mmCIF file of C-alpha atoms in Angstrom:
data_model
loop_
_atom_site.group_PDB
_atom_site.id
_atom_site.type_symbol
_atom_site.label_atom_id
_atom_site.label_comp_id
_atom_site.label_asym_id
_atom_site.label_seq_id
_atom_site.Cartn_x
_atom_site.Cartn_y
_atom_site.Cartn_z
ATOM 1 C CA MET A 1 -56.061 18.166 -2.475
ATOM 2 C CA ARG A 2 -53.359 16.483 -4.109
ATOM 3 C CA ARG A 3 -50.779 19.450 -3.780
ATOM 4 C CA MET A 4 -51.150 19.343 -0.306
ATOM 5 C CA LEU A 5 -50.358 16.135 0.053
ATOM 6 C CA LEU A 6 -47.532 16.068 -2.325
ATOM 7 C CA HIS A 7 -46.365 19.023 0.174
ATOM 8 C CA ARG A 8 -46.593 17.026 2.907
ATOM 9 C CA LEU A 9 -44.586 14.055 1.332
ATOM 10 C CA HIS A 10 -42.324 16.316 0.541
ATOM 11 C CA SER A 11 -41.859 17.755 3.773
ATOM 12 C CA SER A 12 -41.779 14.579 5.644
ATOM 13 C CA SER A 13 -39.216 13.253 3.282
ATOM 14 C CA SER A 14 -36.841 16.598 3.799
ATOM 15 C CA SER A 15 -37.177 16.089 7.623
ATOM 16 C CA SER A 16 -36.521 12.103 7.473
ATOM 17 C CA SER A 17 -33.675 12.505 5.350
ATOM 18 C CA SER A 18 -31.902 15.179 7.651
ATOM 19 C CA SER A 19 -32.398 13.857 10.391
ATOM 20 C CA LYS A 20 -30.319 10.857 9.397
ATOM 21 C CA ARG A 21 -27.703 13.023 7.889
ATOM 22 C CA PRO A 22 -27.206 15.826 10.304
ATOM 23 C CA PHE A 23 -25.752 19.280 9.035
ATOM 24 C CA GLN A 24 -21.938 19.143 9.291
ATOM 25 C CA SER A 25 -20.332 22.767 9.363
ATOM 26 C CA SER A 26 -17.345 23.393 6.993
ATOM 27 C CA SER A 27 -14.846 23.228 10.371
ATOM 28 C CA SER A 28 -16.375 20.399 11.377
ATOM 29 C CA ARG A 29 -15.494 18.789 7.970
ATOM 30 C CA LYS A 30 -11.607 20.140 7.775
ATOM 31 C CA GLU A 31 -11.621 18.057 11.427
ATOM 32 C CA GLU A 32 -12.829 15.105 9.707
ATOM 33 C CA ALA A 33 -10.542 15.368 7.321
ATOM 34 C CA LYS A 34 -7.580 15.828 9.959
ATOM 35 C CA ARG A 35 -8.357 12.246 11.525
ATOM 36 C CA LEU A 36 -8.619 10.550 8.355
ATOM 37 C CA GLY A 37 -4.889 11.616 7.065
ATOM 38 C CA LYS A 38 -3.713 12.181 3.902
ATOM 39 C CA SER A 39 -4.348 9.015 2.294
ATOM 40 C CA GLN A 40 -8.343 9.915 2.149
ATOM 41 C CA LYS A 41 -7.539 13.411 0.729
ATOM 42 C CA GLU A 42 -5.168 12.608 -2.153
ATOM 43 C CA LEU A 43 -5.861 10.106 -4.715
ATOM 44 C CA HIS A 44 -3.491 10.516 -7.798
ATOM 45 C CA TRP A 45 -4.785 8.424 -10.898
ATOM 46 C CA ASP A 46 -1.167 7.983 -11.658
ATOM 47 C CA HIS A 47 -0.075 5.913 -8.881
ATOM 48 C CA TYR A 48 -3.559 5.190 -7.218
ATOM 49 C CA ASP A 49 -3.745 1.118 -8.421
ATOM 50 C CA PHE A 50 0.062 0.915 -7.304
ATOM 51 C CA SER A 51 -0.425 1.976 -3.600
ATOM 52 C CA ASN A 52 0.028 -0.318 -0.654
ATOM 53 C CA ASN A 53 -3.933 -0.745 -0.185
ATOM 54 C CA PRO A 54 -5.317 1.439 -3.302
ATOM 55 C CA LYS A 55 -9.239 0.775 -2.568
ATOM 56 C CA GLN A 56 -8.971 1.649 1.302
ATOM 57 C CA ASP A 57 -7.891 3.727 4.239
ATOM 58 C CA ASN A 58 -3.831 3.650 4.155
ATOM 59 C CA ARG A 59 -3.619 5.372 7.839
ATOM 60 C CA PHE A 60 -2.476 2.131 9.192
ATOM 61 C CA ASN A 61 1.048 2.288 7.296
ATOM 62 C CA ASN A 62 1.910 5.738 8.379
ATOM 63 C CA GLY A 63 3.444 7.104 11.301
ATOM 64 C CA SER A 64 0.591 7.887 13.244
ATOM 65 C CA LYS A 65 -0.205 6.126 17.267
ATOM 66 C CA VAL A 66 -2.417 3.706 16.246
ATOM 67 C CA ILE A 67 -2.723 0.708 18.895
ATOM 68 C CA ALA A 68 -3.380 -1.686 16.285
ATOM 69 C CA ALA A 69 -0.172 -0.895 13.958
ATOM 70 C CA THR A 70 2.599 -0.163 16.488
ATOM 71 C CA GLY A 71 3.969 -1.344 20.067
ATOM 72 C CA GLU A 72 3.638 -4.725 21.404
ATOM 73 C CA LEU A 73 0.601 -6.072 19.314
ATOM 74 C CA SER A 74 2.185 -4.913 15.915
ATOM 75 C CA ARG A 75 5.494 -7.115 16.982
ATOM 76 C CA MET A 76 3.229 -9.918 17.809
ATOM 77 C CA ASP A 77 1.270 -10.114 14.585
ATOM 78 C CA ALA A 78 4.419 -10.177 12.811
ATOM 79 C CA GLN A 79 6.055 -12.719 14.819
ATOM 80 C CA GLN A 80 2.994 -14.769 13.989
ATOM 81 C CA GLU A 81 2.724 -13.763 10.722
ATOM 82 C CA ALA A 82 6.412 -15.013 9.919
ATOM 83 C CA GLN A 83 5.441 -18.424 11.777
ATOM 84 C CA ARG A 84 2.587 -18.465 8.976
ATOM 85 C CA ASP A 85 4.343 -17.648 5.801
ATOM 86 C CA LYS A 86 7.411 -20.555 7.215
ATOM 87 C CA ALA A 87 4.375 -23.056 7.634
ATOM 88 C CA LEU A 88 2.774 -22.043 4.160
ATOM 89 C CA ALA A 89 6.294 -22.382 2.225
ATOM 90 C CA GLN A 90 7.094 -25.469 4.059
ATOM 91 C CA LYS A 91 3.735 -27.095 2.879
ATOM 92 C CA ILE A 92 3.352 -26.137 -0.440
ATOM 93 C CA ASN A 93 7.083 -26.922 -0.948
ATOM 94 C CA LEU A 94 7.129 -30.122 0.606
ATOM 95 C CA SER A 95 3.853 -31.443 -1.260
ATOM 96 C CA HIS A 96 5.462 -30.891 -4.317
ATOM 97 C CA GLU A 97 8.325 -32.787 -3.358
ATOM 98 C CA ALA A 98 6.034 -35.386 -2.285
ATOM 99 C CA PHE A 99 4.426 -36.010 -5.546
ATOM 100 C CA LEU A 100 7.898 -36.191 -7.592
ATOM 101 C CA LYS A 101 8.926 -38.276 -4.898
ATOM 102 C CA LEU A 102 6.463 -41.257 -5.849
ATOM 103 C CA ASP A 103 7.365 -44.706 -7.371
ATOM 104 C CA PRO A 104 6.542 -44.578 -10.747
ATOM 105 C CA GLU A 105 4.508 -47.672 -10.301
ATOM 106 C CA THR A 106 2.158 -46.173 -7.075
ATOM 107 C CA VAL A 107 1.653 -43.383 -9.545
ATOM 108 C CA SER A 108 0.624 -45.769 -12.427
ATOM 109 C CA GLN A 109 -1.503 -47.508 -9.906
ATOM 110 C CA ALA A 110 -3.155 -44.930 -8.446
ATOM 111 C CA THR A 111 -3.924 -42.975 -12.052
ATOM 112 C CA LEU A 112 -5.819 -46.380 -13.228
ATOM 113 C CA LEU A 113 -7.776 -46.466 -9.839
ATOM 114 C CA LEU A 114 -9.177 -42.934 -10.173
ATOM 115 C CA GLU A 115 -9.503 -42.236 -13.767
ATOM 116 C CA GLN A 116 -12.861 -45.217 -13.131
ATOM 117 C CA TYR A 117 -14.363 -41.889 -11.236
ATOM 118 C CA ILE A 118 -13.970 -39.232 -13.378
ATOM 119 C CA ASN A 119 -15.890 -38.629 -16.914
ATOM 120 C CA PRO A 120 -13.911 -39.047 -20.475
ATOM 121 C CA ASP A 121 -13.956 -35.500 -21.361
ATOM 122 C CA ARG A 122 -12.616 -34.196 -17.922
ATOM 123 C CA LEU A 123 -9.369 -36.703 -18.334
ATOM 124 C CA GLU A 124 -9.436 -35.622 -21.772
ATOM 125 C CA ARG A 125 -8.859 -32.028 -20.713
ATOM 126 C CA VAL A 126 -6.603 -32.552 -17.803
ATOM 127 C CA GLY A 127 -4.276 -34.458 -20.175
ATOM 128 C CA SER A 128 -4.653 -31.851 -23.406
ATOM 129 C CA VAL A 129 -3.696 -29.111 -20.693
ATOM 130 C CA LEU A 130 -0.466 -31.122 -19.503
ATOM 131 C CA ARG A 131 0.582 -31.709 -22.734
ATOM 132 C CA GLN A 132 1.126 -27.868 -23.325
ATOM 133 C CA ARG A 133 2.800 -27.218 -20.068
ATOM 134 C CA THR A 134 6.133 -25.734 -20.272
ATOM 135 C CA LYS A 135 9.067 -25.560 -17.617
ATOM 136 C CA ARG A 136 11.548 -23.809 -20.052
ATOM 137 C CA SER A 137 10.648 -20.529 -18.088
ATOM 138 C CA LYS A 138 8.623 -19.600 -14.851
ATOM 139 C CA PHE A 139 8.059 -16.654 -12.952
ATOM 140 C CA LEU A 140 9.251 -15.407 -9.134
ATOM 141 C CA PHE A 141 7.011 -12.355 -7.459
ATOM 142 C CA GLU A 142 8.872 -10.630 -5.010
ATOM 143 C CA ASN A 143 7.135 -9.820 -1.848
ATOM 144 C CA PRO A 144 3.806 -8.688 -3.479
ATOM 145 C CA SER A 145 1.122 -6.809 -1.620
ATOM 146 C CA ASN A 146 -2.070 -7.250 -3.401
ATOM 147 C CA PRO A 147 -3.844 -11.095 -3.576
ATOM 148 C CA SER A 148 -6.021 -9.855 -6.427
ATOM 149 C CA ASN A 149 -2.992 -9.191 -8.135
ATOM 150 C CA VAL A 150 -1.554 -12.553 -7.301
ATOM 151 C CA TRP A 151 -4.325 -14.143 -8.017
ATOM 152 C CA ALA A 152 -5.164 -12.559 -11.423
ATOM 153 C CA CYS A 153 -1.242 -13.295 -12.062
ATOM 154 C CA LEU A 154 -1.440 -17.075 -11.558
ATOM 155 C CA ARG A 155 -4.335 -17.132 -13.825
ATOM 156 C CA THR A 156 -2.305 -15.713 -16.468
ATOM 157 C CA ILE A 157 0.544 -17.615 -16.462
ATOM 158 C CA ASP A 158 -1.274 -20.514 -16.321
ATOM 159 C CA SER A 159 -3.231 -19.547 -19.648
ATOM 160 C CA PHE A 160 0.114 -19.308 -21.030
ATOM 161 C CA GLY A 161 1.130 -22.902 -20.048
ATOM 162 C CA ILE A 162 4.090 -21.939 -17.634
ATOM 163 C CA GLN A 163 4.023 -24.476 -14.881
ATOM 164 C CA ASN A 164 5.831 -23.405 -11.883
ATOM 165 C CA VAL A 165 5.736 -20.136 -9.987
ATOM 166 C CA ASP A 166 8.160 -18.649 -7.435
ATOM 167 C CA VAL A 167 6.861 -16.347 -4.250
ATOM 168 C CA ALA A 168 9.715 -14.502 -2.386
ATOM 169 C CA MET A 169 7.865 -13.392 1.032
ATOM 170 C CA ASN A 170 10.183 -11.732 3.391
ATOM 171 C CA SER A 171 8.126 -11.514 6.174
ATOM 172 C CA GLY A 172 10.039 -8.075 7.350
ATOM 173 C CA MET A 173 9.045 -6.043 4.260
ATOM 174 C CA TYR A 174 5.109 -6.270 5.507
ATOM 175 C CA SER A 175 4.646 -4.017 8.526
ATOM 176 C CA GLY A 176 1.203 -2.806 9.861
ATOM 177 C CA LYS A 177 -2.035 -4.348 10.253
ATOM 178 C CA GLN A 178 -3.239 -3.594 6.675
ATOM 179 C CA ALA A 179 0.107 -5.064 5.165
ATOM 180 C CA LEU A 180 -0.396 -8.102 7.356
ATOM 181 C CA ASN A 181 -4.174 -8.504 6.162
ATOM 182 C CA GLN A 182 -3.309 -8.508 2.731
ATOM 183 C CA LYS A 183 -0.244 -10.952 2.931
ATOM 184 C CA ARG A 184 -3.246 -13.286 4.584
ATOM 185 C CA GLY A 185 -5.084 -12.755 1.670
ATOM 186 C CA MET A 186 -2.154 -13.728 -0.576
ATOM 187 C CA ARG A 187 -1.644 -16.983 1.483
ATOM 188 C CA THR A 188 -5.253 -17.867 0.406
ATOM 189 C CA ALA A 189 -4.429 -17.224 -3.254
ATOM 190 C CA MET A 190 -1.491 -19.269 -3.331
ATOM 191 C CA GLY A 191 -3.089 -22.049 -1.629
ATOM 192 C CA SER A 192 -6.051 -21.906 -4.243
ATOM 193 C CA ALA A 193 -3.564 -22.469 -7.125
ATOM 194 C CA GLN A 194 -4.294 -26.404 -7.439
ATOM 195 C CA TRP A 195 -3.007 -26.386 -11.026
ATOM 196 C CA LEU A 196 0.270 -24.568 -10.819
ATOM 197 C CA THR A 197 3.470 -25.809 -8.878
ATOM 198 C CA LEU A 198 3.985 -23.370 -6.377
ATOM 199 C CA SER A 199 7.525 -23.002 -4.493
ATOM 200 C CA VAL A 200 7.856 -20.362 -1.419
ATOM 201 C CA HIS A 201 10.953 -18.533 -0.411
ATOM 202 C CA GLY A 202 11.559 -16.396 2.695
ATOM 203 C CA SER A 203 14.153 -14.046 1.013
ATOM 204 C CA CYS A 204 14.852 -12.843 -2.674
ATOM 205 C CA GLN A 205 18.472 -14.207 -1.832
ATOM 206 C CA GLU A 206 17.242 -17.666 -0.743
ATOM 207 C CA ALA A 207 14.926 -17.530 -3.934
ATOM 208 C CA VAL A 208 17.656 -16.697 -6.580
ATOM 209 C CA HIS A 209 20.167 -19.034 -5.017
ATOM 210 C CA HIS A 210 17.754 -22.045 -5.629
ATOM 211 C CA ILE A 211 16.490 -20.947 -8.845
ATOM 212 C CA ARG A 212 19.594 -19.971 -10.296
ATOM 213 C CA ASN A 213 22.570 -22.536 -8.850
ATOM 214 C CA VAL A 214 20.221 -25.235 -8.101
ATOM 215 C CA GLN A 215 17.954 -25.326 -10.987
ATOM 216 C CA GLY A 216 20.012 -23.559 -13.737
ATOM 217 C CA TYR A 217 17.679 -20.219 -14.575
ATOM 218 C CA LYS A 218 19.181 -16.958 -15.503
ATOM 219 C CA ILE A 219 17.348 -14.277 -13.528
ATOM 220 C CA TYR A 220 15.277 -11.485 -15.933
ATOM 221 C CA ALA A 221 13.948 -9.020 -13.579
ATOM 222 C CA SER A 222 11.283 -6.244 -14.474
ATOM 223 C CA ASP A 223 12.893 -3.109 -13.364
ATOM 224 C CA LEU A 224 12.549 1.275 -14.217
ATOM 225 C CA ASN A 225 16.257 1.892 -14.299
ATOM 226 C CA PRO A 226 18.308 3.122 -17.219
ATOM 227 C CA LYS A 227 20.052 0.206 -17.725
ATOM 228 C CA SER A 228 17.325 -1.944 -18.388
ATOM 229 C CA LYS A 229 16.544 -3.246 -22.346
ATOM 230 C CA ASP A 230 13.488 -2.924 -23.692
ATOM 231 C CA VAL A 231 11.768 -6.153 -23.887
ATOM 232 C CA ARG A 232 11.582 -6.623 -27.154
ATOM 233 C CA ASP A 233 15.237 -6.797 -27.349
ATOM 234 C CA VAL A 234 15.791 -9.305 -24.404
ATOM 235 C CA ASP A 235 17.287 -12.737 -25.236
ATOM 236 C CA TRP A 236 14.872 -14.894 -24.573
ATOM 237 C CA ASP A 237 16.958 -18.583 -26.009
ATOM 238 C CA ALA A 238 19.891 -17.687 -23.989
ATOM 239 C CA GLY A 239 18.687 -20.546 -21.557
ATOM 240 C CA PRO A 240 15.945 -21.385 -19.129
ATOM 241 C CA ILE A 241 14.817 -18.035 -17.884
ATOM 242 C CA CYS A 242 12.764 -17.344 -14.413
ATOM 243 C CA VAL A 243 10.886 -13.833 -14.996
ATOM 244 C CA VAL A 244 10.751 -11.574 -11.735
ATOM 245 C CA MET A 245 8.025 -9.200 -11.154
ATOM 246 C CA GLY A 246 9.069 -6.818 -8.114
ATOM 247 C CA ASN A 247 6.131 -5.107 -5.375
ATOM 248 C CA GLU A 248 3.328 -3.138 -6.947
ATOM 249 C CA ASP A 249 4.401 -0.152 -4.927
ATOM 250 C CA ARG A 250 8.004 -0.667 -4.597
ATOM 251 C CA GLY A 251 9.203 -2.630 -7.827
ATOM 252 C CA ILE A 252 12.242 -5.023 -7.396
ATOM 253 C CA SER A 253 14.147 -4.646 -4.501
ATOM 254 C CA GLU A 254 18.266 -3.140 -4.737
ATOM 255 C CA GLU A 255 18.789 -6.827 -3.504
ATOM 256 C CA MET A 256 17.100 -8.204 -6.629
ATOM 257 C CA ARG A 257 18.651 -5.808 -8.723
ATOM 258 C CA GLU A 258 21.848 -6.815 -8.061
ATOM 259 C CA LEU A 259 21.410 -10.266 -8.897
ATOM 260 C CA ALA A 260 19.385 -10.392 -11.704
ATOM 261 C CA ASP A 261 21.254 -11.012 -15.065
ATOM 262 C CA GLU A 262 19.248 -9.076 -16.659
ATOM 263 C CA THR A 263 16.826 -6.231 -16.228
ATOM 264 C CA PHE A 264 14.004 -5.160 -18.899
ATOM 265 C CA VAL A 265 11.761 -2.155 -19.156
ATOM 266 C CA LEU A 266 7.981 -2.422 -20.853
ATOM 267 C CA PRO A 267 7.941 0.436 -22.951
ATOM 268 C CA MET A 268 4.937 3.032 -22.109
ATOM 269 C CA CYS A 269 4.071 6.583 -23.780
ATOM 270 C CA GLY A 270 1.547 7.830 -21.411
ATOM 271 C CA PHE A 271 1.978 9.439 -17.895
ATOM 272 C CA ALA A 272 1.781 6.586 -15.709
ATOM 273 C CA GLU A 273 5.125 5.465 -15.012
ATOM 274 C CA SER A 274 4.265 1.848 -14.555
ATOM 275 C CA PHE A 275 1.811 -1.013 -15.603
ATOM 276 C CA ASN A 276 -0.473 -2.637 -12.909
ATOM 277 C CA LEU A 277 1.077 -5.731 -11.824
ATOM 278 C CA SER A 278 -0.932 -8.057 -13.430
ATOM 279 C CA VAL A 279 -1.023 -6.312 -16.649
ATOM 280 C CA ALA A 280 2.834 -6.078 -16.563
ATOM 281 C CA THR A 281 2.851 -9.831 -16.095
ATOM 282 C CA SER A 282 0.394 -10.545 -19.219
ATOM 283 C CA ILE A 283 2.353 -7.995 -21.629
ATOM 284 C CA THR A 284 5.343 -9.844 -20.485
ATOM 285 C CA LEU A 285 3.799 -13.039 -21.231
ATOM 286 C CA ALA A 286 2.684 -11.802 -24.419
ATOM 287 C CA HIS A 287 5.920 -10.665 -25.899
ATOM 288 C CA MET A 288 7.486 -14.188 -24.664
ATOM 289 C CA SER A 289 4.857 -16.119 -26.977
ATOM 290 C CA SER A 290 5.763 -13.631 -29.830
ATOM 291 C CA LYS A 291 9.079 -15.372 -29.462
ATOM 292 C CA SER A 292 8.152 -18.965 -29.107
ATOM 293 C CA GLY A 293 7.387 -21.620 -31.906
ATOM 294 C CA ASN A 294 9.079 -24.428 -33.256
ATOM 295 C CA GLY A 295 11.434 -25.872 -30.449
ATOM 296 C CA LYS A 296 12.499 -22.141 -29.675
ATOM 297 C CA GLY A 297 11.924 -19.271 -27.554
ATOM 298 C CA PRO A 298 10.819 -18.950 -23.558
ATOM 299 C CA LEU A 299 7.447 -20.827 -23.872
ATOM 300 C CA ARG A 300 8.144 -24.648 -25.212
ATOM 301 C CA PRO A 301 5.097 -26.565 -24.250
ATOM 302 C CA GLY A 302 5.167 -30.319 -24.005
ATOM 303 C CA ASP A 303 8.754 -30.421 -22.352
ATOM 304 C CA LEU A 304 7.890 -32.055 -18.962
ATOM 305 C CA ASP A 305 9.695 -34.885 -18.205
ATOM 306 C CA GLU A 306 7.575 -38.017 -18.585
ATOM 307 C CA HIS A 307 7.752 -38.737 -14.078
ATOM 308 C CA GLU A 308 6.677 -34.920 -13.572
ATOM 309 C CA TYR A 309 4.136 -34.967 -16.386
ATOM 310 C CA ASN A 310 2.393 -37.975 -14.682
ATOM 311 C CA CYS A 311 2.234 -37.107 -11.063
ATOM 312 C CA LEU A 312 1.159 -33.497 -12.508
ATOM 313 C CA TYR A 313 -2.356 -35.721 -14.191
ATOM 314 C CA LEU A 314 -2.284 -37.429 -10.683
ATOM 315 C CA LYS A 315 -2.599 -34.476 -9.067
ATOM 316 C CA GLY A 316 -5.321 -33.314 -11.568
ATOM 317 C CA LEU A 317 -7.304 -36.198 -11.434
ATOM 318 C CA MET A 318 -7.661 -35.777 -7.492
ATOM 319 C CA ASN A 319 -8.150 -32.303 -7.643
ATOM 320 C CA SER A 320 -11.340 -33.194 -10.341
ATOM 321 C CA LEU A 321 -12.795 -35.601 -8.191
ATOM 322 C CA PRO A 322 -16.176 -33.965 -6.717
ATOM 323 C CA GLN A 323 -15.119 -33.762 -3.196
ATOM 324 C CA LYS A 324 -11.852 -32.930 -1.483
ATOM 325 C CA LYS A 325 -9.574 -36.109 -0.019
ATOM 326 C CA MET A 326 -11.971 -38.215 -1.675
ATOM 327 C CA GLY A 327 -9.083 -39.236 -3.739
ATOM 328 C CA ARG A 328 -6.716 -40.062 -1.218
ATOM 329 C CA ALA A 329 -9.436 -41.969 0.275
ATOM 330 C CA LEU A 330 -10.060 -44.127 -2.643
ATOM 331 C CA LEU A 331 -6.752 -45.013 -2.563
ATOM 332 C CA GLN A 332 -6.545 -45.907 1.111
ATOM 333 C CA LYS A 333 -9.051 -48.406 0.669
ATOM 334 C CA HIS A 334 -7.509 -50.159 -2.317
ATOM 335 C CA GLY A 335 -4.421 -50.506 -0.206
ATOM 336 C CA ILE A 336 -2.454 -47.266 -2.188
ATOM 337 C CA GLU A 337 -0.865 -44.888 0.657
ATOM 338 C CA LEU A 338 0.312 -41.053 -0.401
ATOM 339 C CA PRO A 339 2.781 -39.597 1.923
ATOM 340 C CA ASP A 340 1.230 -37.371 4.562
ATOM 341 C CA ALA A 341 2.620 -34.228 2.900
ATOM 342 C CA ILE A 342 0.012 -33.886 0.079
ATOM 343 C CA LYS A 343 -2.886 -35.653 2.616
ATOM 344 C CA ASP A 344 -4.963 -31.924 2.516
ATOM 345 C CA LEU A 345 -5.685 -33.518 -1.395
#
């Protein structure tokens, strides 16, 4: 009886699974593989992590006739994305400028008021982190494509005490529905970086002009070319340094290569040609940290000027309140008005 019951259960299970998974002949499998395209059939380990879209179907970025990636709809998406990129850049840049333009007396009054609503441990934490911040070095990411990589890089940069990060996003470099979706994710990642000072530029030329000519940084770019120095041989005391990290798939652009004061490479001894973007950022920061100490090197904790420190401390207090926009409401209640550029806090 038991054998008959088991036999029936096995037969029932087999018929149920076969109804859910219909048999697929070899010819139909070939047709399906052809429909999916090359990206679904060839995944090489040595460049898998650096593709435009490493974990999803990459068909939207080839030359096939896919409505969402070509034609008028694609052009409309690209135009809208360019406008959104510009709006994000203005919002982020104006917010930082608005904080630095605050009157020192206003900053002092606002700080004293908000400190009453935050517990002492949190106050000490915000202050201790900012006292270790440095502006001697900064990072510039040129046309990154993976929001997860960008977010990981920002977390690592924050952990090493660097305050300033720039991003160059040339909207014309992102083509296809998948690339546009990834760029939307990057806007979210950058908007979530509450503790760093981000600046967004529309091109690498614009970024380099501002960082070098206005802010006075030298441009050191990570690049796989025969003329690049080993990262261990780089002169990190040559002046304020901006480290450039390129796109996950293409690396830095030819324009950036020509504009850079120096290019460097991270030595490797494996089969892979390059590190993942977030890993490369971490390794570079580790080398920079090893070259720093006693007021020398690329990382010099505590070199923020007094007004910038106070503005960032106020921003930290506003980010530490239990509800968004609570700080602005409390300040308004006591007659302290903040500029509209920082109204989202």
